[in-house]
Coordinates of C-alpha atoms and ligand atoms in Angstrom, one line a residue:
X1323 CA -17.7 -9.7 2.5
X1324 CA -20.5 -8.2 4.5
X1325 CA -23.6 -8.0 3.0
X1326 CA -25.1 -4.7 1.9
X1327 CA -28.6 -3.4 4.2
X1328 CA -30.5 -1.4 2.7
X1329 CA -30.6 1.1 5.6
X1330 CA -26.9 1.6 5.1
X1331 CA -25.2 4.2 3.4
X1332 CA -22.2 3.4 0.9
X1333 CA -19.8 4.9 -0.9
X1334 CA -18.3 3.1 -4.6
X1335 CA -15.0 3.6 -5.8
X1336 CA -14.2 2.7 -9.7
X1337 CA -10.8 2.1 -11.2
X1338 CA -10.8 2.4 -15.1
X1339 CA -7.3 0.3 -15.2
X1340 CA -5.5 -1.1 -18.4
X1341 CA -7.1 -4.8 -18.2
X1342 CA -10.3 -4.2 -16.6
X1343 CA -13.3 -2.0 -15.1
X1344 CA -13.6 -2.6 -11.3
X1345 CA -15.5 -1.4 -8.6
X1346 CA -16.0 -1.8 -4.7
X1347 CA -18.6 -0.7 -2.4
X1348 CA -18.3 0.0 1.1
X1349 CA -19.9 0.8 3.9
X1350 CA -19.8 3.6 6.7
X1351 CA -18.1 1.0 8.7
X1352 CA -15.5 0.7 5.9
X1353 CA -16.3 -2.6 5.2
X1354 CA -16.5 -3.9 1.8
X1355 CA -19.9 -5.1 0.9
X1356 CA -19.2 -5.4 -3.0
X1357 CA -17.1 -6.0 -5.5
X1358 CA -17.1 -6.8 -9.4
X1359 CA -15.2 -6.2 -12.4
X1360 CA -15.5 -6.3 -16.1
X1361 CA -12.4 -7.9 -18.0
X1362 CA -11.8 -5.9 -21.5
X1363 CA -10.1 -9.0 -23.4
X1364 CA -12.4 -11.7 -22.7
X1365 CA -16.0 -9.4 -22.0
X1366 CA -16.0 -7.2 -24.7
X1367 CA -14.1 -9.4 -27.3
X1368 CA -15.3 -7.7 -30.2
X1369 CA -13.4 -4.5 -29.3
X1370 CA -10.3 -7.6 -30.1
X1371 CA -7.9 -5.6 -27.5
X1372 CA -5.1 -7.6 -26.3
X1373 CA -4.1 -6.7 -22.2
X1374 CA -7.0 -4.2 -22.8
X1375 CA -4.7 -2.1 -25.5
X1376 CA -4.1 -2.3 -29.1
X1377 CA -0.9 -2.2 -30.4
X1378 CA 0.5 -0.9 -33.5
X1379 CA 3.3 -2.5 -35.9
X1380 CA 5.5 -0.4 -35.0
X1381 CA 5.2 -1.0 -31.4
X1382 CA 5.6 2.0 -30.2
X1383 CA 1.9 3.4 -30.8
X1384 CA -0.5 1.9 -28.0
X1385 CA -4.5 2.8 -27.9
X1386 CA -7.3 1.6 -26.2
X1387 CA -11.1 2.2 -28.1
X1388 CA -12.2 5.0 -25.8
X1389 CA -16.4 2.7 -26.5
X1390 CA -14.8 0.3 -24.9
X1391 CA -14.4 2.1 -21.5
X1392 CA -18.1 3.2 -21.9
X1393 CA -19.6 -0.3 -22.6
X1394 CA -17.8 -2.0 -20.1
X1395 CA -19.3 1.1 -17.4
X1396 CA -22.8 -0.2 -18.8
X1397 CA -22.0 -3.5 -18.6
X1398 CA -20.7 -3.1 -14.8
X1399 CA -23.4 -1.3 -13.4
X1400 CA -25.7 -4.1 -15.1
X1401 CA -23.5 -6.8 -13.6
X1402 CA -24.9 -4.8 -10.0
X1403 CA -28.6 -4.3 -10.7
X1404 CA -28.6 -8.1 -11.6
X1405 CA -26.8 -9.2 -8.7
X1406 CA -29.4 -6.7 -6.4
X1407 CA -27.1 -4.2 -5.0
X1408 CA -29.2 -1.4 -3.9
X1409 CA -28.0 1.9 -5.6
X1410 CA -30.3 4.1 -3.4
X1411 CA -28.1 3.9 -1.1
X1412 CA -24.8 5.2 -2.5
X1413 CA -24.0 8.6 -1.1
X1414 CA -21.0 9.5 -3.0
X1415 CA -18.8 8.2 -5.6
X1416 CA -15.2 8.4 -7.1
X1417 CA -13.0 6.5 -8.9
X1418 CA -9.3 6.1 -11.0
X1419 CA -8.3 5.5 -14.1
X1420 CA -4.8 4.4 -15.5
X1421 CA -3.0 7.6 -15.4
X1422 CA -1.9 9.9 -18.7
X1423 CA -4.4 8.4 -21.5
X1424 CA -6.2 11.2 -22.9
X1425 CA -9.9 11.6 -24.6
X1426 CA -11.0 13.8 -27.1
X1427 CA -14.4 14.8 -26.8
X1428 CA -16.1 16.1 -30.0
X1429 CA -17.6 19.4 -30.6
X1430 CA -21.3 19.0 -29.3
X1431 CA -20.2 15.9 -26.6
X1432 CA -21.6 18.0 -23.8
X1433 CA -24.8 18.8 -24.9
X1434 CA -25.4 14.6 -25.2
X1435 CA -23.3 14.4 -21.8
X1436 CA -26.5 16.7 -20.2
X1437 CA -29.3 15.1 -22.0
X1438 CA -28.3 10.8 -21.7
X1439 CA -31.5 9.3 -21.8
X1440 CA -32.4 6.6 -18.8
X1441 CA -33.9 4.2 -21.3
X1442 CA -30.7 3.9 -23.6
X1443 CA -27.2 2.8 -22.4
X1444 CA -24.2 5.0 -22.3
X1445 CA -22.8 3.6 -25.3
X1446 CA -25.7 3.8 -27.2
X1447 CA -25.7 7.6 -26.6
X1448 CA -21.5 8.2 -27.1
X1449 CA -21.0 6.4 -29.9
X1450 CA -20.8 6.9 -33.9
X1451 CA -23.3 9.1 -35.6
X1452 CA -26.9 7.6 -36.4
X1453 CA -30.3 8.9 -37.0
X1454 CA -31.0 9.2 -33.4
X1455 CA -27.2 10.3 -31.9
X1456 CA -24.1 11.9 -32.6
X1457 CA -21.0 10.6 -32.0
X1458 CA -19.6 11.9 -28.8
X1459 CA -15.3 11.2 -29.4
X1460 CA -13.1 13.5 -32.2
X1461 CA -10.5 10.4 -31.6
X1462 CA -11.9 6.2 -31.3
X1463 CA -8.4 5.1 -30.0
X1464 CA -7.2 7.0 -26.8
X1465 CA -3.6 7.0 -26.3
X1466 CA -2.7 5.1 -22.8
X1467 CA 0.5 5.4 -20.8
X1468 CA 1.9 2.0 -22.7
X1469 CA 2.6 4.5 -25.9
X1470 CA 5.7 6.1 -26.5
X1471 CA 5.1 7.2 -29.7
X1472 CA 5.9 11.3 -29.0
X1473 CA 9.4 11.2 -28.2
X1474 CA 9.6 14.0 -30.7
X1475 CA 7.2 16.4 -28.9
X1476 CA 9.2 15.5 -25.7
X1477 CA 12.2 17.1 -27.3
X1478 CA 10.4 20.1 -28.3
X1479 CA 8.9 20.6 -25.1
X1480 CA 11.8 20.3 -23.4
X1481 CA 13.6 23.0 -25.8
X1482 CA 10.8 25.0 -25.0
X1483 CA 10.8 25.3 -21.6
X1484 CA 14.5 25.8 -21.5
X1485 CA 15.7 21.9 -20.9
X1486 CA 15.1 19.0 -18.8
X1487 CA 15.5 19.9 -15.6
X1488 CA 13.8 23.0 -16.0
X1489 CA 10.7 20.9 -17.2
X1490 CA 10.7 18.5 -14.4
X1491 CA 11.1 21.9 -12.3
X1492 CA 7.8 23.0 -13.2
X1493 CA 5.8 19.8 -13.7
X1494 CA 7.3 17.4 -11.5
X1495 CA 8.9 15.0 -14.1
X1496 CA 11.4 15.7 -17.3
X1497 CA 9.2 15.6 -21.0
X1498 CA 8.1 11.4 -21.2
X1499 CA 6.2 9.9 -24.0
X1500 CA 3.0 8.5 -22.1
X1501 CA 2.6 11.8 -20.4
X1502 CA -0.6 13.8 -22.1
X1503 CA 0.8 17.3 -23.0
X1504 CA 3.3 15.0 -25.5
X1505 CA 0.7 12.6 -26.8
X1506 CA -1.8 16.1 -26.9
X1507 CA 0.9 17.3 -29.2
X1508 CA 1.1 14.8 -31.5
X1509 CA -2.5 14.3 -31.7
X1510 CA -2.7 18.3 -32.8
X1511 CA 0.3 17.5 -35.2
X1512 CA -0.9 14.7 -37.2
X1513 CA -4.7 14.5 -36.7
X1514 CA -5.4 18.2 -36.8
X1515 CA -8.7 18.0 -38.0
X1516 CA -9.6 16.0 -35.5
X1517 CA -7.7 18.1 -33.0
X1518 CA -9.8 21.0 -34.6
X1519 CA -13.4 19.3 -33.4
X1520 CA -12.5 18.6 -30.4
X1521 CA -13.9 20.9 -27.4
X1522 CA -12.4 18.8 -24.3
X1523 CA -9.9 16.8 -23.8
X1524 CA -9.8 14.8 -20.7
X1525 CA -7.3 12.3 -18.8
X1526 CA -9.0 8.6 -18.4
X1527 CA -9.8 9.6 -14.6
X1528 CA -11.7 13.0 -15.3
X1529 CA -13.6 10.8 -18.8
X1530 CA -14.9 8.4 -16.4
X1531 CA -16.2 11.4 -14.1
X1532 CA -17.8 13.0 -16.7
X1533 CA -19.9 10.2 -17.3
X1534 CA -21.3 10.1 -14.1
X1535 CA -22.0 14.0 -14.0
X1536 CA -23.4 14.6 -16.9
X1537 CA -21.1 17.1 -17.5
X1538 CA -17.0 17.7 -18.1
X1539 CA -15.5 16.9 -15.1
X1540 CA -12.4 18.7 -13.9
X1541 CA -9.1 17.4 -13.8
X1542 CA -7.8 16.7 -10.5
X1543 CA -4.1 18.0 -9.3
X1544 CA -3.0 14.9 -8.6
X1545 CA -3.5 12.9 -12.1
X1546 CA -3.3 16.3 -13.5
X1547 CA 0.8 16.0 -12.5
X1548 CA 1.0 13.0 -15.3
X1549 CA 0.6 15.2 -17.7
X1550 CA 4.1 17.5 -18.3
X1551 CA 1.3 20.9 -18.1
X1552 CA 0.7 21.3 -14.8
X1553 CA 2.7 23.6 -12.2
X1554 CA 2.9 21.2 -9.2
X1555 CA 3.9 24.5 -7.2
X1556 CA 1.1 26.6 -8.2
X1557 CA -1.4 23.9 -9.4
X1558 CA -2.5 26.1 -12.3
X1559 CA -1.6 25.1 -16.0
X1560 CA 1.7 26.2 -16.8
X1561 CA 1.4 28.8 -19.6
X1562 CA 5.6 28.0 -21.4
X1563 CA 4.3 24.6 -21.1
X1564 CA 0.5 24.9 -23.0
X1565 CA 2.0 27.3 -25.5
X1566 CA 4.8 24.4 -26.5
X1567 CA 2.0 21.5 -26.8
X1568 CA -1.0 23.1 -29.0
X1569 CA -3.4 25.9 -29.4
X1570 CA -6.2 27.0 -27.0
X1571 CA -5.5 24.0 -24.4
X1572 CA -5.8 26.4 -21.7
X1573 CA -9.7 26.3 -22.8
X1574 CA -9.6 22.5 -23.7
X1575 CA -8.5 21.1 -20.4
X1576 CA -10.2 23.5 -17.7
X1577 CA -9.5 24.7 -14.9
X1578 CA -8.0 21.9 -12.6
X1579 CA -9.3 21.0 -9.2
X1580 CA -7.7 19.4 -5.8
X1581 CA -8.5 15.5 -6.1
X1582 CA -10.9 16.0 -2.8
X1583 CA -13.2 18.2 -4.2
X1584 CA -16.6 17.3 -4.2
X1585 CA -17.0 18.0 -8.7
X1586 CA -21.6 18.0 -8.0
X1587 CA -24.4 15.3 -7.9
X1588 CA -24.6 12.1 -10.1
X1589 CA -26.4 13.1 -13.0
X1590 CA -30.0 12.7 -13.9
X1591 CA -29.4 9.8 -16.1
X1592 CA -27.9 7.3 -13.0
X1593 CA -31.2 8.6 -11.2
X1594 CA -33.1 7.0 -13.4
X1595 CA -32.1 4.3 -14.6
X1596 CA -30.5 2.7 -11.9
X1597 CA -32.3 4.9 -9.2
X1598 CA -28.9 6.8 -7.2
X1599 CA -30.5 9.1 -5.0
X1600 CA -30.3 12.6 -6.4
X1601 CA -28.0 13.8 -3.6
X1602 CA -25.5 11.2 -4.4
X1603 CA -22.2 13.0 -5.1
X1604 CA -19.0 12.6 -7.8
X1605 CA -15.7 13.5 -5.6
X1606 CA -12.8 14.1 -8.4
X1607 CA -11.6 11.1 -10.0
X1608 CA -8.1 10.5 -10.1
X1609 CA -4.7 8.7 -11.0
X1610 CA -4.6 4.9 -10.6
X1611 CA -1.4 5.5 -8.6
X1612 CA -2.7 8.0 -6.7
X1613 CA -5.6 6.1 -6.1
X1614 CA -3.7 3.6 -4.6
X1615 CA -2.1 5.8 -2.8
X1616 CA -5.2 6.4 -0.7
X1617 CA -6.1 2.6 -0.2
X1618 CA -3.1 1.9 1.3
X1619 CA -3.3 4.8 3.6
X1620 CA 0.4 5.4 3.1
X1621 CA 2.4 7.1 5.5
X1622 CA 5.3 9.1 5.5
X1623 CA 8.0 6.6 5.7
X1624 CA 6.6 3.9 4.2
X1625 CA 7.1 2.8 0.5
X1626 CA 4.2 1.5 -1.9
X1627 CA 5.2 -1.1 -4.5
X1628 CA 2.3 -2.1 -6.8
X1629 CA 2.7 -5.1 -8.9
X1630 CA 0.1 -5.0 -12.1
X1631 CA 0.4 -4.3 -15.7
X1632 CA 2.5 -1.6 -15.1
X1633 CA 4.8 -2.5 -11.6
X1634 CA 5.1 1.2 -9.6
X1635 CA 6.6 2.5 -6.8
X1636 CA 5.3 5.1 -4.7
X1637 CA 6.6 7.2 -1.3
X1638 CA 4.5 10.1 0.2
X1639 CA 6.8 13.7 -0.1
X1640 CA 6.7 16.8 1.9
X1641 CA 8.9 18.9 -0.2
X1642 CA 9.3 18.2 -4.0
X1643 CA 12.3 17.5 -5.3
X1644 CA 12.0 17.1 -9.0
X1645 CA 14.9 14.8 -10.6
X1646 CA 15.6 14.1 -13.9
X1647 CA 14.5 10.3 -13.4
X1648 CA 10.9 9.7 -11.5
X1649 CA 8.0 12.1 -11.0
X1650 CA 6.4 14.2 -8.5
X1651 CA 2.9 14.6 -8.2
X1652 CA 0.4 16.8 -6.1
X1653 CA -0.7 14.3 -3.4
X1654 CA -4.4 12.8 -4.1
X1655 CA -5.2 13.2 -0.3
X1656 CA -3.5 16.3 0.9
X1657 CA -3.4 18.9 -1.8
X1658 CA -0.4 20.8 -0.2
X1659 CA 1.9 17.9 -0.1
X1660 CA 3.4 15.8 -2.9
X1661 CA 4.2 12.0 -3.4
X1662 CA 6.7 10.6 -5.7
X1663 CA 6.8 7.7 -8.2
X1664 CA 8.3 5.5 -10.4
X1665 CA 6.7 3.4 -12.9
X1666 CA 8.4 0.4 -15.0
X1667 CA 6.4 -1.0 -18.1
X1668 CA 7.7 -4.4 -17.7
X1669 CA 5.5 -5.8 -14.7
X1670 CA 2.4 -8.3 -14.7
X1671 CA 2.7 -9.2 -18.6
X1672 CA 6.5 -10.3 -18.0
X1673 CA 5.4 -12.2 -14.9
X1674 CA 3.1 -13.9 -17.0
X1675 CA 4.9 -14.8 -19.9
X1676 CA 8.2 -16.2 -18.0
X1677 CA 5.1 -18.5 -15.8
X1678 CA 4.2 -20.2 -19.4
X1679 CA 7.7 -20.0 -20.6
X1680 CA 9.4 -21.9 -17.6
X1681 CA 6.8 -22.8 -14.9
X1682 CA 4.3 -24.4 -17.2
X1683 CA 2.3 -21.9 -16.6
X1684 CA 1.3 -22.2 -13.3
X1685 CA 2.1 -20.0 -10.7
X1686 CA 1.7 -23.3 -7.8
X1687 CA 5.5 -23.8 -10.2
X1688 CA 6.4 -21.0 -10.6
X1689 CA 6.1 -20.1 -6.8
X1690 CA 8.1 -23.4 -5.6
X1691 CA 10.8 -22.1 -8.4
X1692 CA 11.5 -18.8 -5.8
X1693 CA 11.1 -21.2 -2.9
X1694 CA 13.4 -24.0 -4.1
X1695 CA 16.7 -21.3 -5.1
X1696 CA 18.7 -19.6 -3.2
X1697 CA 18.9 -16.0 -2.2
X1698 CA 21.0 -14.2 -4.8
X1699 CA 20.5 -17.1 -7.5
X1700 CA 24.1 -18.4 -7.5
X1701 CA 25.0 -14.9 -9.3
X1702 CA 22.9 -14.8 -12.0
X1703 CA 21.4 -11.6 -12.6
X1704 CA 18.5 -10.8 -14.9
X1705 CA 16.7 -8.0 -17.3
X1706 CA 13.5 -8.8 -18.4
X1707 CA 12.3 -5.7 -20.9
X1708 CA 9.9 -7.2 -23.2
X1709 CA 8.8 -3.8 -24.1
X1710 CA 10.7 -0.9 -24.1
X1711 CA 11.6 0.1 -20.3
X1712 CA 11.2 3.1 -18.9
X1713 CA 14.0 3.2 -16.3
X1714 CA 16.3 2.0 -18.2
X1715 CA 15.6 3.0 -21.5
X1716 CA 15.9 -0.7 -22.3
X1717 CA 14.7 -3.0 -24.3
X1718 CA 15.4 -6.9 -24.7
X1719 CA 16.4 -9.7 -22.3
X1720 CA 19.8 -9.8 -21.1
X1721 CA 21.1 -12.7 -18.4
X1722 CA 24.2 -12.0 -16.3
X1723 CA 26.5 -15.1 -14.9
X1724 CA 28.1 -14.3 -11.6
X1725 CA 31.4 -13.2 -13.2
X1726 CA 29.1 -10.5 -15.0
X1727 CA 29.3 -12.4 -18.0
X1728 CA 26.3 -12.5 -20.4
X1729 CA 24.7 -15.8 -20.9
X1730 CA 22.0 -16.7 -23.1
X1731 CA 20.3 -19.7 -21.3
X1732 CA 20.1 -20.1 -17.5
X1733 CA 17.8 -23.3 -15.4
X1734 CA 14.0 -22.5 -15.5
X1735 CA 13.8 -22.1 -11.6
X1736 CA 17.5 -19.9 -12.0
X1737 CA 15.4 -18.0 -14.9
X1738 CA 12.1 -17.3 -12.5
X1739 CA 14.0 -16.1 -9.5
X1740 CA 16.3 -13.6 -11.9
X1741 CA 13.4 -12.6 -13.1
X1742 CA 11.4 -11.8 -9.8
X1743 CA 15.1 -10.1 -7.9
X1744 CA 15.8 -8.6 -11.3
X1745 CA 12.4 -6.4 -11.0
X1746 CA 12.8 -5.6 -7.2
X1747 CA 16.5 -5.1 -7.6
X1748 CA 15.4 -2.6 -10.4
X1749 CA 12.4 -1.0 -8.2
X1750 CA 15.3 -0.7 -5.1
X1751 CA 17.6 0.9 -7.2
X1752 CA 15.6 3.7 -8.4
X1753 CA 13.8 4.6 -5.6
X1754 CA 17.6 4.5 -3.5
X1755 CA 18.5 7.5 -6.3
X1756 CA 15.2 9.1 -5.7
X1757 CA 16.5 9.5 -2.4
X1758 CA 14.3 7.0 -0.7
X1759 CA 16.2 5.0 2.1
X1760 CA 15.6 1.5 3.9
X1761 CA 15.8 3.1 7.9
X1762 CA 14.8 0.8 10.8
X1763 CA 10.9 1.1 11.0
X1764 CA 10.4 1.3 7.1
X1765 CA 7.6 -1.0 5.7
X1766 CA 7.0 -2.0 2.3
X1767 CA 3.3 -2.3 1.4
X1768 CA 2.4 -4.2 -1.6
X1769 CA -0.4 -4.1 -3.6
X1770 CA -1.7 -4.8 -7.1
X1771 CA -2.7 -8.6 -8.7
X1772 CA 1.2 -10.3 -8.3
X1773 CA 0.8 -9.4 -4.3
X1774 CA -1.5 -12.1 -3.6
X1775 CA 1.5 -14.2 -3.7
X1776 CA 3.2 -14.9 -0.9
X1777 CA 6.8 -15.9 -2.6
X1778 CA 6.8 -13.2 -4.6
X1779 CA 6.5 -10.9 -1.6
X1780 CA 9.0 -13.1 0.3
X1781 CA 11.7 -11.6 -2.7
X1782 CA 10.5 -8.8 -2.3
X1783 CA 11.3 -8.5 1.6
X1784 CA 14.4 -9.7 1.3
X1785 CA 15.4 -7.4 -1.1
X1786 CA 14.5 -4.3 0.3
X1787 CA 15.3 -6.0 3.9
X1788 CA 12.3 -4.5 4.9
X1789 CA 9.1 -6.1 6.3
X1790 CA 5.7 -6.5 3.9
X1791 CA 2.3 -5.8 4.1
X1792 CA -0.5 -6.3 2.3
X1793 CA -4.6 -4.6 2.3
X1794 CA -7.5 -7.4 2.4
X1795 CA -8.7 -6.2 -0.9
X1796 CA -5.8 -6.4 -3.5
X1797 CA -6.9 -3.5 -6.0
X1798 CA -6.6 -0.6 -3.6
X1799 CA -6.9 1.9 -6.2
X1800 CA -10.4 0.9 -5.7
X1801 CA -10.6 0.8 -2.2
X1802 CA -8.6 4.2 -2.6
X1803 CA -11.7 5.8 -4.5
X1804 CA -14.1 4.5 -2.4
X1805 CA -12.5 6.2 1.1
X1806 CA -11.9 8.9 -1.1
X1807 CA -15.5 9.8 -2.0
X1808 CA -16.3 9.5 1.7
X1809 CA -13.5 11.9 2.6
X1810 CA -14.6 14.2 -0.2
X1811 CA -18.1 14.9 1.7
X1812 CA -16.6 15.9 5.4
X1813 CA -12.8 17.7 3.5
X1814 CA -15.3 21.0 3.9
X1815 CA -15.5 20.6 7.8
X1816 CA -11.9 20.2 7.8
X1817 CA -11.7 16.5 8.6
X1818 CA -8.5 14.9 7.7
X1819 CA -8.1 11.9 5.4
X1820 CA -6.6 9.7 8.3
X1821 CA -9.2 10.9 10.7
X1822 CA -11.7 9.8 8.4
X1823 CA -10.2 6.3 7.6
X1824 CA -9.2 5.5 11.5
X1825 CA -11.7 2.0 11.7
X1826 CA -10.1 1.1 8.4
X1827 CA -8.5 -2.5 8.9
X1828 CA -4.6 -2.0 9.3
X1829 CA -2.4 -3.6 6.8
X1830 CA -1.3 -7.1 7.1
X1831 CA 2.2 -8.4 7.9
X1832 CA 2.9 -11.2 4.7
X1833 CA 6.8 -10.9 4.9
X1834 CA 9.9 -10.3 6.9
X1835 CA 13.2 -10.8 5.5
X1836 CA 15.7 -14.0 5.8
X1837 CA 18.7 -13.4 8.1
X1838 CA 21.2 -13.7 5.1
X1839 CA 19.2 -11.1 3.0
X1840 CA 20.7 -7.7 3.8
X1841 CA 24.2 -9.2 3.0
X1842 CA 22.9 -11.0 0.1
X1843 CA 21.1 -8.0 -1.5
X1844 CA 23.3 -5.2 -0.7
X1845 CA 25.9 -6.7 -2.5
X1846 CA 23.9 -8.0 -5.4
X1847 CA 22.3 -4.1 -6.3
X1848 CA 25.9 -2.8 -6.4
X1849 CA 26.6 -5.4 -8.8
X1850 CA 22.8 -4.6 -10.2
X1851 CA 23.6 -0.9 -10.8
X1852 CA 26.7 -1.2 -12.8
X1853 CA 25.1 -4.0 -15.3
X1854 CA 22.5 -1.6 -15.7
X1855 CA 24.6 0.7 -17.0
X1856 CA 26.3 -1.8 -19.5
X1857 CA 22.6 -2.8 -20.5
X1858 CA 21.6 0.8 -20.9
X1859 CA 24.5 1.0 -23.8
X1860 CA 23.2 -1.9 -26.1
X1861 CA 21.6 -0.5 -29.2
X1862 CA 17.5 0.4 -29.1
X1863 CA 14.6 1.9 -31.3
Ligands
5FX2798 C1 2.2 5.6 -14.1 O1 3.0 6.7 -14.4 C2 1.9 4.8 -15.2 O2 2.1 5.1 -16.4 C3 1.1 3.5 -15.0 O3 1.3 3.0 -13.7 C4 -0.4 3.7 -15.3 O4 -0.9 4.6 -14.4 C5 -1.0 2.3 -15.3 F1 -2.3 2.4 -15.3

């Protein structure tokens, strides 16, 4: 890491993710000077979150303690001012946050939002009622993208609107349980009184803003299109869809903005107390997704996988073509061009527990488990839904024998690599019926905590058959929101995003596939698809 000189200017991006705060500073040079995080679980134990989330009996509920956001923001920017980074010199700031988890600010939140006083912290200020403050949040436990709670309000939406396909028409993705206008729903439904003192509701990304500009901060297109409201076409709230989800949201969400836009200065508060200069800027915050989007500087052509608590898959689009499975979103650095995704539930948390369950858990084992089986795993094929998938609507563990018979048990190393293909195999497949295809050229950049690992990412070539890269700095959601406040200063003058990003390093060749892998694998996801199916079939909540 360089080191930061005062005469330098910098620009911070934040990421609000599931498991932790993060943020990384660079430099005009696009170096990264800084970086520093702030783990939920383990550095704010008393909010007793487990993966940063609570979850409720039924599993289906998932929250996270919207204090727990703000504490960890006060206890970041303390982390810096102890470790001497030199906030005078930050010209302009955005960030991310884990997309589709929704706040509720309560009636009055604004007026403490433009008066935070420099001598108390941010939590002090939001949180319950006392003699000197009033409580800033109609709802403690924000629903995140983990719930799916609303399935419900996805049915009435979707009657609404006149069906599926009509729905993903208009908003880029079919009615889904984590998505806001269905969690927004049932929050007006069976906590109306809360509902009723609420006077803004924000996504995690446009929260997070707010903080930092004293005021609310819009919601940007691009997170904006996780939300089953927004017209991706027109970028103005769809009116069918508000009317199906609750009353007055039209008023409650504001008017949304492109993700580029420069939202005003940092707020008077972050002038004081931890002396930004006054000119310092808040570009829109946006999706995590998104986010990373930007910090990969990803190209037509190319295809994002990022592994972390959630594993996604992400291709930039010129023309959106909504399908029932997948979403489109408005793109977070061209606002007239779209990118498409795919998100599975079962990602870093499955890695994890199959480590401890059969690799001692230690990833030195469970890396030498990939290294030490062959390619295609003698036939055995794996699903690994500890929680209920997405794509598949899935839940359970279910092990496949070459002959496509179900087994219960297979070897610990056999059990590692089925899990590992089974998730790529799974992230191949969908994207191949989103109408993505492996064409000579095609790169695969990885990103997210799992892509430090180099025999992870060797599966991962092989089964796409395409080479891998990785970035330097393996959270490029961060990253993403750092170039992106620098590219929100000169968007006015009509500078480009690319143009703008040209010194940044280039990505990093980690992988190229084995010889016997496009054989292997070809034949393995045909195989892949149809067990799916049978999977698909078994009985679920
Ligand atoms: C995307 O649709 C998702 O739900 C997740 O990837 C979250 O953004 C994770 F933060």
């Amino acid at each position: 890491m360089a080191t930061v000189q005062s005469s330098e200017e910098v620009y911070l991006g934040f990421d609000f993710s599931t498991q932790q705060l993060k943020v990384v500073a660079i430099n005009e040079q696009l170096e990264v000077i800084h970086q520093d995080n702030v783990h939920f679980d383990s550095q704010l134990a008393h909010f007793r979150t487990d993966g940063g989330v609570h979850v409720a009996a039924d599993g289906l509920r998932v929250t996270s303690p919207v204090l727990m956001w703000v504490k960890a923001l006060d206890l970041l920017l303390d982390k810096m001012q102890k470790a001497g980074f030199d906030f005078s010199s930050v010209r302009a700031l955005s960030g991310s946050g884990q997309q589709h988890g929704s706040v509720y600010w309560k009636t009055g939140a604004s007026r403490t939002l433009e008066q935070l006083d420099p001598a108390f912290s941010l939590h002090q200020q939001l949180q319950m009622s006392c003699d000197v403050f009033q409580d800033s949040f109609s709802v403690d436990n924000s629903p995140v993208w983990m719930d799916s709670s609303t399935g419900l309000q996805c049915e009435r939406l979707q009657e609404a609107v006149g069906g599926a396909a009509r729905l993903a028409d208009i908003t880029g993705s079919r009615a889904y349980e984590r998505f806001t206008g269905n969690q927004i729903a049932k929050m007006h439904q069976e906590q109306p009184r809360n509902f009723q003192d609420t006077e803004r509701i924000s996504l995690v990304s446009s929260f997070a803003a707010s903080l930092f500009l004293g005021g609310y901060a819009a919601i940007d297109y691009s997170d904006g299109s996780g939300m089953n409201l927004l017209d991706i076409r027109t970028k103005k709230w769809s009116d069918i869809c508000l009317e199906a989800t609750a009353p007055n949201l039209d008023r409650l969400l504001g008017t949304p903005l492109p993700s580029v836009s420069v939202l005003g200065p940092v707020s008077s508060y972050w002038v004081r107390r931890f002396g930004f200069p006054d000119s310092c800027k808040v570009v829109a915050f946006t999706g995590d997704n998104p986010a990373s989007l930007a910090g990969m500087r990803l190209q037509q052509g190319d295809i994002a996988v990022s592994l972390g608590t959630s594993d996604t898959v992400f291709v930039w689009l010129q023309h959106p073509r909504p399908a029932l499975e997948g979403h489109v979103l408005v793109n977070p650095v061209d606002w007239q061009q779209f990118m498409a995704l795919l998100c599975f539930k079962n990602g870093s948390l499955t890695r994890e527990r199959v480590r401890n369950r059969c690799a001692e858990g230690s990833w030195e084992v469970f890396s030498a488990a990939l290294r030490e089986t062959p390619l295609g795993n003698d036939g055995y094929i794996g699903f690994f839904f500890d929680v209920l998938e997405i794509m598949p609507r899935a839940v359970g563990i279910h092990l496949f024998d070459a002959d496509n018979n179900k087994v219960s048990t297979v070897s610990a190393q056999a059990e590692v690599r089925a899990l590992v293909e089974g998730q790529f195999l799974s992230r191949r497949l969908h994207a191949e019926l989103l109408g993505y295809s492996i064409i000579p050229g095609s790169r695969v950049l990885a990103t997210g905590g799992a892509s430090c690992n180099k025999d992870i990412l060797q599966v991962l070539s092989d089964v796409f058959n395409a080479p891998v890269y990785t970035i330097d700095v393996s959270n490029s959601a961060c990253l993403g929101s750092a170039y992106r406040a620098m590219h929100g200063l000169l968007d006015k003058s009509g500078v480009s995003f690319f143009d703008v990003l040209k010194k940044a390093p280039e990505a990093r060749l980690v992988a190229t596939p084995q010889p016997t892998a496009q054989q292997v694998y070809n034949h393995m996801l045909k195989r892949f698809a149809q067990l799916e199916k049978r999977v698909l079939q078994e009985p679920h909540p």
